[in-house]
mmCIF file of C-alpha atoms and ligand atoms in Angstrom:
data_model
loop_
_atom_site.group_PDB
_atom_site.id
_atom_site.type_symbol
_atom_site.label_atom_id
_atom_site.label_comp_id
_atom_site.label_asym_id
_atom_site.label_seq_id
_atom_site.Cartn_x
_atom_site.Cartn_y
_atom_site.Cartn_z
ATOM 1 C CA MET A 222 32.698 14.985 43.524
ATOM 2 C CA ASN A 223 31.884 11.898 45.569
ATOM 3 C CA TYR A 224 33.667 8.602 45.047
ATOM 4 C CA ARG A 225 30.903 7.019 42.996
ATOM 5 C CA SER A 226 30.636 9.824 40.465
ATOM 6 C CA PHE A 227 34.429 9.885 40.243
ATOM 7 C CA VAL A 228 34.479 6.185 39.363
ATOM 8 C CA LEU A 229 31.669 6.703 36.863
ATOM 9 C CA SER A 230 33.277 9.640 35.121
ATOM 10 C CA SER A 231 36.691 7.995 34.952
ATOM 11 C CA SER A 232 35.188 4.888 33.401
ATOM 12 C CA ILE A 233 33.472 7.098 30.840
ATOM 13 C CA VAL A 234 36.764 8.801 30.027
ATOM 14 C CA SER A 235 38.458 5.472 29.377
ATOM 15 C CA MET A 236 35.660 4.419 27.029
ATOM 16 C CA VAL A 237 36.074 5.078 23.333
ATOM 17 C CA SER A 238 33.650 7.730 22.118
ATOM 18 C CA PHE A 239 31.488 7.523 19.012
ATOM 19 C CA THR A 240 33.716 10.045 17.211
ATOM 20 C CA GLU A 241 36.923 8.324 18.269
ATOM 21 C CA GLU A 242 35.585 5.044 16.931
ATOM 22 C CA ASN A 243 34.804 6.700 13.613
ATOM 23 C CA TYR A 244 38.323 8.099 13.406
ATOM 24 C CA LEU A 245 39.916 4.722 14.148
ATOM 25 C CA LYS A 246 37.719 3.106 11.513
ATOM 26 C CA ALA A 247 38.574 5.822 8.970
ATOM 27 C CA ILE A 248 42.310 5.428 9.649
ATOM 28 C CA PHE A 249 41.945 1.654 9.212
ATOM 29 C CA HIS A 250 40.166 2.010 5.839
ATOM 30 C CA LEU A 251 42.540 4.688 4.540
ATOM 31 C CA SER A 252 45.613 2.715 5.553
ATOM 32 C CA GLU A 253 44.146 -0.391 3.889
ATOM 33 C CA GLN A 254 43.637 1.629 0.677
ATOM 34 C CA GLU A 255 47.188 2.952 0.874
ATOM 35 C CA ASN A 256 48.626 -0.532 1.508
ATOM 36 C CA GLY A 257 49.648 0.218 5.057
ATOM 37 C CA LYS A 258 51.322 3.582 4.430
ATOM 38 C CA LEU A 259 50.888 6.401 6.972
ATOM 39 C CA VAL A 260 47.525 8.145 6.683
ATOM 40 C CA SER A 261 47.650 11.885 6.077
ATOM 41 C CA THR A 262 45.726 14.432 8.122
ATOM 42 C CA ASN A 263 44.281 15.900 4.926
ATOM 43 C CA ASP A 264 42.875 12.560 3.766
ATOM 44 C CA LEU A 265 41.347 12.085 7.194
ATOM 45 C CA ALA A 266 39.861 15.588 7.168
ATOM 46 C CA GLU A 267 38.282 14.830 3.810
ATOM 47 C CA ILE A 268 36.762 11.518 4.851
ATOM 48 C CA MET A 269 35.575 12.902 8.222
ATOM 49 C CA GLN A 270 34.266 16.025 6.483
ATOM 50 C CA THR A 271 35.939 18.344 8.922
ATOM 51 C CA ARG A 272 38.821 20.861 9.111
ATOM 52 C CA ALA A 273 42.422 19.717 9.378
ATOM 53 C CA ALA A 274 42.696 21.563 12.724
ATOM 54 C CA SER A 275 39.903 19.460 14.259
ATOM 55 C CA VAL A 276 41.572 16.331 12.946
ATOM 56 C CA THR A 277 44.843 17.324 14.587
ATOM 57 C CA ASP A 278 43.087 17.812 17.946
ATOM 58 C CA MET A 279 41.504 14.391 17.699
ATOM 59 C CA LEU A 280 44.772 12.768 16.663
ATOM 60 C CA LYS A 281 46.505 14.167 19.737
ATOM 61 C CA LYS A 282 43.763 12.694 21.883
ATOM 62 C CA LEU A 283 43.948 9.282 20.192
ATOM 63 C CA SER A 284 47.707 9.344 20.484
ATOM 64 C CA GLU A 285 47.505 10.070 24.236
ATOM 65 C CA LYS A 286 45.201 7.071 24.573
ATOM 66 C CA LYS A 287 47.804 5.032 22.649
ATOM 67 C CA TYR A 288 45.399 4.071 19.872
ATOM 68 C CA ILE A 289 47.561 5.613 17.168
ATOM 69 C CA HIS A 290 51.146 6.533 16.361
ATOM 70 C CA TYR A 291 51.025 10.151 15.279
ATOM 71 C CA LYS A 292 53.947 11.895 13.650
ATOM 72 C CA LYS A 293 53.300 15.546 12.946
ATOM 73 C CA TYR A 294 53.541 16.394 9.209
ATOM 74 C CA GLN A 295 53.994 12.710 8.369
ATOM 75 C CA GLY A 296 50.734 11.039 9.262
ATOM 76 C CA VAL A 297 49.207 8.395 11.479
ATOM 77 C CA ALA A 298 49.101 4.634 11.882
ATOM 78 C CA LEU A 299 47.032 2.535 14.267
ATOM 79 C CA THR A 300 48.691 0.862 17.253
ATOM 80 C CA ALA A 301 47.828 -2.786 17.893
ATOM 81 C CA GLU A 302 45.111 -1.625 20.284
ATOM 82 C CA GLY A 303 43.711 0.942 17.861
ATOM 83 C CA ASN A 304 43.706 -1.694 15.148
ATOM 84 C CA SER A 305 41.804 -4.125 17.331
ATOM 85 C CA ILE A 306 39.163 -1.487 18.165
ATOM 86 C CA ALA A 307 38.766 -0.635 14.458
ATOM 87 C CA LEU A 308 38.335 -4.316 13.557
ATOM 88 C CA LYS A 309 35.646 -4.718 16.224
ATOM 89 C CA ILE A 310 33.674 -1.795 14.801
ATOM 90 C CA ILE A 311 34.039 -3.131 11.262
ATOM 91 C CA ARG A 312 32.929 -6.559 12.460
ATOM 92 C CA LYS A 313 29.788 -5.068 14.028
ATOM 93 C CA HIS A 314 29.097 -2.869 11.006
ATOM 94 C CA ARG A 315 29.272 -5.795 8.566
ATOM 95 C CA LEU A 316 27.330 -8.215 10.779
ATOM 96 C CA TRP A 317 24.518 -5.668 11.140
ATOM 97 C CA GLU A 318 24.460 -5.205 7.370
ATOM 98 C CA VAL A 319 23.967 -8.953 6.917
ATOM 99 C CA PHE A 320 21.212 -8.904 9.540
ATOM 100 C CA LEU A 321 19.421 -5.955 7.938
ATOM 101 C CA VAL A 322 19.381 -7.579 4.482
ATOM 102 C CA GLU A 323 18.802 -11.198 5.430
ATOM 103 C CA LYS A 324 16.491 -10.913 8.412
ATOM 104 C CA LEU A 325 14.777 -7.544 8.090
ATOM 105 C CA GLY A 326 14.470 -7.435 4.305
ATOM 106 C CA PHE A 327 16.243 -4.118 3.801
ATOM 107 C CA LYS A 328 17.595 -3.371 0.342
ATOM 108 C CA TRP A 329 21.346 -3.390 -0.225
ATOM 109 C CA ASP A 330 21.403 0.372 -0.740
ATOM 110 C CA GLU A 331 19.623 1.111 2.552
ATOM 111 C CA ILE A 332 21.825 -0.706 5.021
ATOM 112 C CA HIS A 333 25.085 1.226 5.215
ATOM 113 C CA ASP A 334 23.679 4.291 6.980
ATOM 114 C CA LEU A 335 21.836 2.127 9.503
ATOM 115 C CA ALA A 336 24.941 0.053 10.167
ATOM 116 C CA GLU A 337 26.889 3.281 10.767
ATOM 117 C CA GLN A 338 24.667 3.763 13.812
ATOM 118 C CA LEU A 339 24.403 0.147 14.943
ATOM 119 C CA GLU A 340 28.187 -0.399 14.863
ATOM 120 C CA HIS A 341 28.563 1.788 17.952
ATOM 121 C CA ILE A 342 26.541 -0.463 20.262
ATOM 122 C CA LYS A 343 29.125 -1.617 22.794
ATOM 123 C CA SER A 344 27.717 -4.959 23.972
ATOM 124 C CA GLN A 345 30.091 -7.792 23.110
ATOM 125 C CA LYS A 346 27.367 -10.263 24.050
ATOM 126 C CA LEU A 347 24.997 -8.752 21.490
ATOM 127 C CA THR A 348 27.653 -8.939 18.757
ATOM 128 C CA ASP A 349 28.474 -12.569 19.572
ATOM 129 C CA ARG A 350 24.811 -13.575 19.593
ATOM 130 C CA LEU A 351 24.188 -11.720 16.336
ATOM 131 C CA ASP A 352 27.131 -13.575 14.773
ATOM 132 C CA THR A 353 25.823 -16.949 15.965
ATOM 133 C CA PHE A 354 22.252 -16.095 14.908
ATOM 134 C CA LEU A 355 23.476 -15.295 11.388
ATOM 135 C CA GLY A 356 25.553 -18.504 11.203
ATOM 136 C CA HIS A 357 28.984 -16.813 11.366
ATOM 137 C CA PRO A 358 28.870 -15.098 7.960
ATOM 138 C CA GLU A 359 32.231 -14.371 6.317
ATOM 139 C CA PHE A 360 31.078 -11.571 4.031
ATOM 140 C CA ASP A 361 28.743 -8.612 4.292
ATOM 141 C CA PRO A 362 26.181 -7.852 1.561
ATOM 142 C CA HIS A 363 28.754 -5.732 -0.284
ATOM 143 C CA GLY A 364 31.104 -8.712 -0.492
ATOM 144 C CA ASP A 365 33.487 -7.286 2.132
ATOM 145 C CA PRO A 366 35.017 -9.781 4.589
ATOM 146 C CA ILE A 367 33.813 -9.833 8.215
ATOM 147 C CA PRO A 368 36.556 -10.114 10.859
ATOM 148 C CA ASN A 369 35.891 -12.979 13.289
ATOM 149 C CA ALA A 370 35.584 -12.607 17.072
ATOM 150 C CA GLU A 371 39.383 -12.695 17.367
ATOM 151 C CA GLY A 372 39.665 -9.819 14.907
ATOM 152 C CA VAL A 373 40.952 -11.955 12.041
ATOM 153 C CA MET A 374 39.690 -11.255 8.527
ATOM 154 C CA PRO A 375 38.703 -14.345 6.489
ATOM 155 C CA THR A 376 41.426 -15.238 4.014
ATOM 156 C CA ILE A 377 39.035 -16.091 1.206
ATOM 157 C CA ARG A 378 38.185 -12.887 -0.607
ATOM 158 C CA ALA A 379 35.194 -12.299 -2.802
ATOM 159 C CA VAL A 380 36.033 -11.653 -6.458
ATOM 160 C CA LYS A 381 34.161 -9.863 -9.191
ATOM 161 C CA LEU A 382 31.828 -12.159 -11.108
ATOM 162 C CA SER A 383 33.663 -10.996 -14.230
ATOM 163 C CA GLU A 384 36.789 -12.747 -12.850
ATOM 164 C CA VAL A 385 35.063 -16.113 -12.349
ATOM 165 C CA GLU A 386 35.988 -18.727 -14.946
ATOM 166 C CA THR A 387 33.664 -20.760 -17.126
ATOM 167 C CA GLY A 388 32.586 -23.935 -15.358
ATOM 168 C CA GLN A 389 33.161 -22.577 -11.857
ATOM 169 C CA ASN A 390 30.495 -22.667 -9.172
ATOM 170 C CA PHE A 391 30.049 -19.544 -7.112
ATOM 171 C CA THR A 392 27.850 -17.848 -4.534
ATOM 172 C CA ILE A 393 26.695 -14.252 -4.849
ATOM 173 C CA MET A 394 28.281 -12.423 -1.920
ATOM 174 C CA GLY A 395 27.429 -8.820 -2.633
ATOM 175 C CA VAL A 396 27.358 -5.920 -5.003
ATOM 176 C CA SER A 397 29.783 -3.090 -5.513
ATOM 177 C CA GLU A 398 27.238 -0.787 -7.140
ATOM 178 C CA ASP A 399 24.506 0.552 -4.886
ATOM 179 C CA SER A 400 22.311 2.508 -7.292
ATOM 180 C CA SER A 401 18.644 1.592 -7.060
ATOM 181 C CA THR A 402 18.405 1.048 -10.836
ATOM 182 C CA PHE A 403 21.142 -1.586 -10.606
ATOM 183 C CA LEU A 404 19.526 -3.287 -7.609
ATOM 184 C CA GLN A 405 16.147 -3.300 -9.322
ATOM 185 C CA HIS A 406 17.796 -4.797 -12.382
ATOM 186 C CA LEU A 407 19.193 -7.631 -10.231
ATOM 187 C CA ASP A 408 15.760 -8.154 -8.709
ATOM 188 C CA ARG A 409 14.251 -8.542 -12.152
ATOM 189 C CA LEU A 410 16.934 -11.036 -13.128
ATOM 190 C CA GLY A 411 16.226 -12.979 -9.932
ATOM 191 C CA LEU A 412 19.761 -12.534 -8.607
ATOM 192 C CA LYS A 413 20.017 -12.240 -4.857
ATOM 193 C CA LEU A 414 22.459 -12.597 -2.015
ATOM 194 C CA GLY A 415 23.555 -16.134 -1.213
ATOM 195 C CA LEU A 416 22.317 -17.531 -4.534
ATOM 196 C CA GLU A 417 24.472 -20.419 -5.758
ATOM 197 C CA LEU A 418 25.163 -20.553 -9.469
ATOM 198 C CA LYS A 419 27.492 -21.948 -12.083
ATOM 199 C CA LEU A 420 29.090 -19.878 -14.795
ATOM 200 C CA ALA A 421 28.049 -21.950 -17.801
ATOM 201 C CA ASP A 422 29.282 -19.804 -20.663
ATOM 202 C CA ILE A 423 30.718 -16.445 -21.669
ATOM 203 C CA SER A 424 29.622 -15.146 -25.062
ATOM 204 C CA ASP A 425 32.437 -14.489 -27.537
ATOM 205 C CA PHE A 426 30.299 -11.815 -29.110
ATOM 206 C CA ASP A 427 29.445 -9.437 -26.242
ATOM 207 C CA GLN A 428 31.053 -11.123 -23.200
ATOM 208 C CA SER A 429 27.643 -11.590 -21.599
ATOM 209 C CA LEU A 430 27.505 -14.433 -19.090
ATOM 210 C CA GLU A 431 25.200 -17.397 -18.917
ATOM 211 C CA LEU A 432 24.607 -18.372 -15.296
ATOM 212 C CA GLU A 433 23.077 -21.691 -14.431
ATOM 213 C CA LEU A 434 20.865 -22.391 -11.422
ATOM 214 C CA ASP A 435 20.686 -25.749 -9.633
ATOM 215 C CA ASN A 436 17.401 -26.534 -11.376
ATOM 216 C CA GLY A 437 19.037 -26.142 -14.792
ATOM 217 C CA GLN A 438 17.416 -22.760 -15.520
ATOM 218 C CA SER A 439 19.738 -20.132 -16.835
ATOM 219 C CA ILE A 440 20.053 -16.375 -16.393
ATOM 220 C CA ARG A 441 21.982 -14.196 -18.835
ATOM 221 C CA VAL A 442 23.744 -11.120 -17.485
ATOM 222 C CA SER A 443 25.771 -8.424 -19.221
ATOM 223 C CA SER A 444 29.488 -8.015 -18.577
ATOM 224 C CA GLU A 445 28.645 -4.667 -16.932
ATOM 225 C CA VAL A 446 26.445 -6.467 -14.389
ATOM 226 C CA ALA A 447 29.176 -9.075 -13.832
ATOM 227 C CA ARG A 448 31.706 -6.381 -12.976
ATOM 228 C CA ASN A 449 29.464 -5.165 -10.167
ATOM 229 C CA ILE A 450 28.647 -8.477 -8.520
ATOM 230 C CA GLN A 451 30.944 -9.904 -5.824
ATOM 231 C CA ALA A 452 31.188 -13.679 -5.855
ATOM 232 C CA LYS A 453 32.851 -16.425 -3.857
ATOM 233 C CA VAL A 454 34.023 -19.343 -5.940
ATOM 234 C CA ARG A 455 33.049 -22.713 -4.471
ATOM 235 C CA SER A 456 35.076 -25.820 -5.064
ATOM 236 C CA VAL A 457 33.103 -28.466 -6.924
ATOM 237 C CA SER A 458 32.192 -31.405 -4.724
HETATM 238 ZN ZN1 LIG B 120 28.534 -0.455 5.149
#
């Protein structure tokens, strides 16, 4: 091996592979779901759709690279470095989802699989430019927060529309139901991402919601629809 190919191969070794990135991201999501508890190998195997033995091999590797703390039979947690890598991938994933919906006109139910591929593009410059191009969005089209360039998640969380109070102004941030019948239903109602509305009234009879647009028009949605829309409440100016 000559010097140049040695340098090349060692820089490849130190890079995080596609699979490693997916593991770090999976550990991040699982630990978030479990409120920071150690993530079990079995849960990881299930989410990665692989055998526990393959998971164990990968965990050893990630542990050697100091991306995770791995205690046999107990589970894993991300190190600060592993956490920062996971947040970068999540940031890219969610930014690409915004881009796909807002700029390329993809439907909400089409974007996740594409973002799973796009999130692995390494270029920091591309991510930063994408972020600027999109106007530094805080939420992806599912209403999930986008970590900023420093890896900090926005503190304002989206809430379910069903949790918004009468009289409050809000912006539609995303949906938590991806079925095409639901998305088509929203289309027919004229509800789309980024739309600013006011919750004018909730019916005592069937808990349906009357939403008011800026132009005074109103849209009535069922409580079932409201449970599946993510909203960000805006303070009234
Ligand atoms: Zn996604």
